[in-house]
Tab-separated table of C-alpha atoms in Angstrom:
chain	number	residue	atom	x	y	z
A	1	UNK	CA	0.007	0.107	0.175
A	2	UNK	CA	1.293	3.720	-0.924
A	3	UNK	CA	2.283	6.120	1.577
A	4	UNK	CA	-0.692	8.432	0.499
A	5	UNK	CA	-2.785	5.613	1.034
A	6	UNK	CA	-2.191	4.616	4.546
A	7	UNK	CA	-2.150	8.509	5.065
A	8	UNK	CA	-5.081	8.380	3.889
A	9	UNK	CA	-6.315	5.328	6.383
A	10	UNK	CA	-4.863	7.060	9.535
A	11	UNK	CA	-6.890	10.304	8.440
A	12	UNK	CA	-10.729	8.097	7.976
A	13	UNK	CA	-9.750	5.851	11.265
A	14	UNK	CA	-8.797	9.663	13.115
A	15	UNK	CA	-12.023	11.282	12.126
A	16	UNK	CA	-14.185	7.876	12.512
A	17	UNK	CA	-12.862	7.469	16.706
A	18	UNK	CA	-12.285	11.284	17.494
A	19	UNK	CA	-15.470	12.607	15.752
A	20	UNK	CA	-18.047	9.941	14.946
A	21	UNK	CA	-17.410	8.018	18.019
A	22	UNK	CA	-18.064	11.420	20.390
A	23	UNK	CA	-20.851	12.066	18.579
A	24	UNK	CA	-22.216	8.131	18.998
A	25	UNK	CA	-21.225	7.602	22.892
A	26	UNK	CA	-23.121	11.677	23.572
A	27	UNK	CA	-26.364	9.565	21.602
A	28	UNK	CA	-25.858	6.591	24.182
A	29	UNK	CA	-25.473	8.816	27.130
A	30	UNK	CA	-28.562	10.723	25.773
A	31	UNK	CA	-31.047	7.729	25.259
A	32	UNK	CA	-29.541	6.108	28.549
A	33	UNK	CA	-30.885	9.970	30.342
A	34	UNK	CA	-34.169	9.500	28.574
A	35	UNK	CA	-35.104	6.060	29.700
A	36	UNK	CA	-34.886	7.085	33.310
A	37	UNK	CA	-37.372	9.829	32.834
A	38	UNK	CA	-39.966	7.582	31.152
A	39	UNK	CA	-42.476	5.307	33.571
A	40	UNK	CA	-43.933	3.453	30.536
A	41	UNK	CA	-41.858	-0.264	30.453
A	42	UNK	CA	-42.474	-0.629	26.683
A	43	UNK	CA	-40.991	2.546	26.266
A	44	UNK	CA	-38.447	1.750	28.658
A	45	UNK	CA	-37.629	-1.452	26.364
A	46	UNK	CA	-37.708	0.324	22.880
A	47	UNK	CA	-35.223	2.532	23.871
A	48	UNK	CA	-32.808	0.083	25.646
A	49	UNK	CA	-32.984	-1.384	22.280
A	50	UNK	CA	-31.613	1.270	20.537
A	51	UNK	CA	-28.850	1.571	22.789
A	52	UNK	CA	-28.010	-2.360	22.480
A	53	UNK	CA	-27.962	-1.296	18.577
A	54	UNK	CA	-25.540	1.962	19.036
A	55	UNK	CA	-23.583	-0.388	20.897
A	56	UNK	CA	-23.347	-2.995	18.401
A	57	UNK	CA	-22.021	-0.004	15.583
A	58	UNK	CA	-19.396	1.398	18.247
A	59	UNK	CA	-18.035	-2.247	18.346
A	60	UNK	CA	-18.283	-2.141	14.719
A	61	UNK	CA	-16.756	0.867	13.800
A	62	UNK	CA	-13.557	0.250	16.777
A	63	UNK	CA	-13.278	-3.379	14.588
A	64	UNK	CA	-13.047	-1.060	11.491
A	65	UNK	CA	-10.416	1.158	12.848
A	66	UNK	CA	-8.222	-1.643	13.388
A	67	UNK	CA	-8.500	-3.110	10.373
A	68	UNK	CA	-7.524	0.671	8.723
A	69	UNK	CA	-4.138	1.128	11.058
A	70	UNK	CA	-2.258	-1.883	12.931
A	71	UNK	CA	-0.638	-3.840	9.818
A	72	UNK	CA	1.542	-1.018	8.964
A	73	UNK	CA	3.011	-0.105	12.517
A	74	UNK	CA	2.409	-3.695	13.907
A	75	UNK	CA	1.826	-6.455	11.644
A	76	UNK	CA	2.527	-9.260	14.149
A	77	UNK	CA	0.522	-7.639	16.830
A	78	UNK	CA	-1.545	-9.334	19.148
A	79	UNK	CA	-4.297	-8.133	18.126
A	80	UNK	CA	-4.071	-8.746	14.381
A	81	UNK	CA	-3.191	-12.381	15.704
A	82	UNK	CA	-6.646	-12.756	17.173
A	83	UNK	CA	-8.122	-11.085	14.592
A	84	UNK	CA	-6.592	-14.009	12.351
A	85	UNK	CA	-7.933	-16.399	14.331
A	86	UNK	CA	-11.321	-15.995	14.596
A	87	UNK	CA	-11.433	-15.114	10.533
A	88	UNK	CA	-9.819	-18.578	10.679
A	89	UNK	CA	-12.660	-19.934	12.900
A	90	UNK	CA	-15.540	-18.273	10.839
A	91	UNK	CA	-16.372	-20.680	8.495
A	92	UNK	CA	-16.814	-23.251	11.243
A	93	UNK	CA	-19.144	-21.289	13.530
A	94	UNK	CA	-20.897	-19.923	10.561
A	95	UNK	CA	-20.362	-16.322	11.705
A	96	UNK	CA	-17.652	-13.955	12.251
A	97	UNK	CA	-17.084	-13.451	16.151
A	98	UNK	CA	-16.979	-10.385	17.755
A	99	UNK	CA	-14.244	-8.565	18.875
A	100	UNK	CA	-13.094	-6.430	21.556
A	101	UNK	CA	-10.132	-4.747	22.473
A	102	UNK	CA	-9.565	-2.359	25.970
A	103	UNK	CA	-5.750	-1.259	26.858
A	104	UNK	CA	-2.447	-0.984	25.502
A	105	UNK	CA	-2.500	-4.712	24.548
A	106	UNK	CA	0.143	-4.482	21.572
A	107	UNK	CA	2.595	-2.966	23.827
A	108	UNK	CA	2.410	-4.702	27.336
A	109	UNK	CA	2.215	-8.488	26.378
A	110	UNK	CA	5.223	-10.105	25.918
A	111	UNK	CA	5.881	-12.948	23.737
A	112	UNK	CA	5.233	-15.762	26.471
A	113	UNK	CA	1.898	-14.462	27.320
A	114	UNK	CA	0.855	-14.057	23.900
A	115	UNK	CA	1.336	-17.230	22.878
A	116	UNK	CA	-1.043	-18.589	25.799
A	117	UNK	CA	-3.513	-16.215	25.135
A	118	UNK	CA	-3.252	-17.079	21.529
A	119	UNK	CA	-4.045	-21.057	22.221
A	120	UNK	CA	-6.457	-20.500	24.636
A	121	UNK	CA	-8.813	-18.501	22.543
A	122	UNK	CA	-7.909	-21.297	19.434
A	123	UNK	CA	-9.420	-24.282	21.892
A	124	UNK	CA	-12.411	-21.566	22.942
A	125	UNK	CA	-13.259	-20.990	19.161
A	126	UNK	CA	-12.973	-24.713	18.926
A	127	UNK	CA	-15.022	-26.041	20.993
A	128	UNK	CA	-17.383	-23.007	20.373
A	129	UNK	CA	-17.418	-24.600	16.524
A	130	UNK	CA	-17.826	-28.472	17.729
A	131	UNK	CA	-20.315	-28.639	20.643
A	132	UNK	CA	-21.970	-24.978	21.460
A	133	UNK	CA	-23.798	-24.609	18.453
A	134	UNK	CA	-23.504	-20.863	18.982
A	135	UNK	CA	-25.353	-18.324	16.837
A	136	UNK	CA	-22.911	-15.603	18.604
A	137	UNK	CA	-19.569	-15.526	20.187
A	138	UNK	CA	-17.685	-12.819	21.254
A	139	UNK	CA	-13.833	-12.777	22.386
A	140	UNK	CA	-13.259	-9.934	24.437
A	141	UNK	CA	-9.869	-9.249	26.147
A	142	UNK	CA	-8.818	-6.372	28.272
A	143	UNK	CA	-5.751	-4.801	30.168
A	144	UNK	CA	-6.134	-2.941	33.183
A	145	UNK	CA	-2.762	-1.899	34.543
A	146	UNK	CA	-0.815	-5.644	34.570
A	147	UNK	CA	-3.871	-8.003	34.689
A	148	UNK	CA	-5.208	-8.776	31.483
A	149	UNK	CA	-8.894	-10.817	31.173
A	150	UNK	CA	-9.507	-12.761	28.207
A	151	UNK	CA	-13.271	-13.759	27.792
A	152	UNK	CA	-14.981	-15.296	25.379
A	153	UNK	CA	-18.692	-16.193	25.428
A	154	UNK	CA	-21.413	-18.018	22.961
A	155	UNK	CA	-24.791	-17.885	23.486
A	156	UNK	CA	-24.578	-21.481	22.982
A	157	UNK	CA	-25.707	-24.944	24.466
A	158	UNK	CA	-24.492	-24.348	27.630
A	159	UNK	CA	-21.310	-25.691	29.608
A	160	UNK	CA	-22.825	-28.998	30.288
A	161	UNK	CA	-21.260	-31.969	31.906
A	162	UNK	CA	-18.228	-32.844	29.226
A	163	UNK	CA	-16.372	-36.484	29.836
A	164	UNK	CA	-13.387	-34.817	28.823
A	165	UNK	CA	-11.682	-31.852	30.565
A	166	UNK	CA	-8.175	-31.744	28.861
A	167	UNK	CA	-8.809	-28.846	26.681
A	168	UNK	CA	-9.742	-26.869	30.090
A	169	UNK	CA	-7.241	-28.056	32.232
A	170	UNK	CA	-4.771	-26.984	29.279
A	171	UNK	CA	-5.975	-23.836	29.675
A	172	UNK	CA	-6.351	-23.746	33.285
A	173	UNK	CA	-2.371	-24.519	33.150
A	174	UNK	CA	-1.529	-21.710	31.148
A	175	UNK	CA	-3.294	-19.303	33.344
A	176	UNK	CA	-1.372	-20.130	36.380
A	177	UNK	CA	1.857	-20.304	34.821
A	178	UNK	CA	0.782	-16.584	34.587
A	179	UNK	CA	-0.307	-16.323	38.173
A	180	UNK	CA	-4.502	-16.184	36.962
A	181	UNK	CA	-7.201	-18.170	36.750
A	182	UNK	CA	-9.993	-19.713	34.213
A	183	UNK	CA	-13.598	-19.960	35.104
A	184	UNK	CA	-16.383	-21.209	32.978
A	185	UNK	CA	-19.662	-20.282	33.847
A	186	UNK	CA	-23.114	-19.916	32.467
A	187	UNK	CA	-24.232	-16.323	31.594
A	188	UNK	CA	-27.947	-15.615	32.770
A	189	UNK	CA	-29.652	-15.716	29.134
A	190	UNK	CA	-27.692	-19.258	28.222
A	191	UNK	CA	-24.501	-20.486	26.702
A	192	UNK	CA	-20.933	-20.438	28.066
A	193	UNK	CA	-18.798	-17.718	29.247
A	194	UNK	CA	-14.793	-18.888	29.908
A	195	UNK	CA	-13.350	-15.874	31.559
A	196	UNK	CA	-9.428	-16.713	31.442
A	197	UNK	CA	-6.886	-13.998	33.561
A	198	UNK	CA	-3.374	-13.627	33.691
A	199	UNK	CA	-0.678	-11.047	35.030
A	200	UNK	CA	1.744	-9.373	33.047
A	201	UNK	CA	5.207	-9.047	33.638
A	202	UNK	CA	5.947	-5.669	34.574
A	203	UNK	CA	5.542	-3.268	31.726
A	204	UNK	CA	8.431	-1.718	29.779
A	205	UNK	CA	9.128	2.393	29.861
A	206	UNK	CA	6.615	4.169	28.175
A	207	UNK	CA	7.617	5.471	25.003
A	208	UNK	CA	7.216	9.153	24.010
A	209	UNK	CA	3.654	8.202	22.426
A	210	UNK	CA	1.089	7.848	25.378
A	211	UNK	CA	-1.483	7.029	22.706
A	212	UNK	CA	-3.001	3.637	22.576
A	213	UNK	CA	-4.717	1.719	20.573
A	214	UNK	CA	-8.492	0.194	21.526
A	215	UNK	CA	-10.347	-1.926	19.258
A	216	UNK	CA	-14.125	-2.818	19.950
A	217	UNK	CA	-13.715	-1.955	23.747
A	218	UNK	CA	-16.920	-2.263	25.901
A	219	UNK	CA	-19.138	0.924	25.286
A	220	UNK	CA	-20.949	0.776	29.029
A	221	UNK	CA	-23.519	2.576	26.992
């Protein structure tokens, strides 16, 4: 891709993030405020549906920003590799998993932790494809200080009582290797939520560029 094309991508991504996202956040906050002023349950439910739709739009825009930017700066970054894994499993799942990133993941996560995150993501998505029969899968990775959380949620058949637990045992071992934990729960609406947590090694000194890239981060609308 030419330098001019890359600069154009950067400009579009900047405009989307700084202007469009700001407007969408303001709209979401306004809708929530409106819902708090009405006593009509039907209207509250309708507004909540609009907020959920807005949340999905924000996630899509952030994923688009991610696809516009990182390959030039860090073609082998963790976020890029996670995106590739989800693309690989799209055909098996019959849909593309939703992605949410929060925090300076590419800058802070070292190679050893990244390798385990990728392995756990592959295993979890493979399980979803083979057993869950889910219509929606969400992969979320957040980094707060030195604590990383990988959460993979589906709306499939639920945890059940698997006869083999070698896959979960391997995931748990990988988490414990980094001072973390693994939990598997059933969300209120059904399906499965796998939460894999780990502690990052102490971060390297920050560069003079304090900008961080976040894709599909939870909007909390």
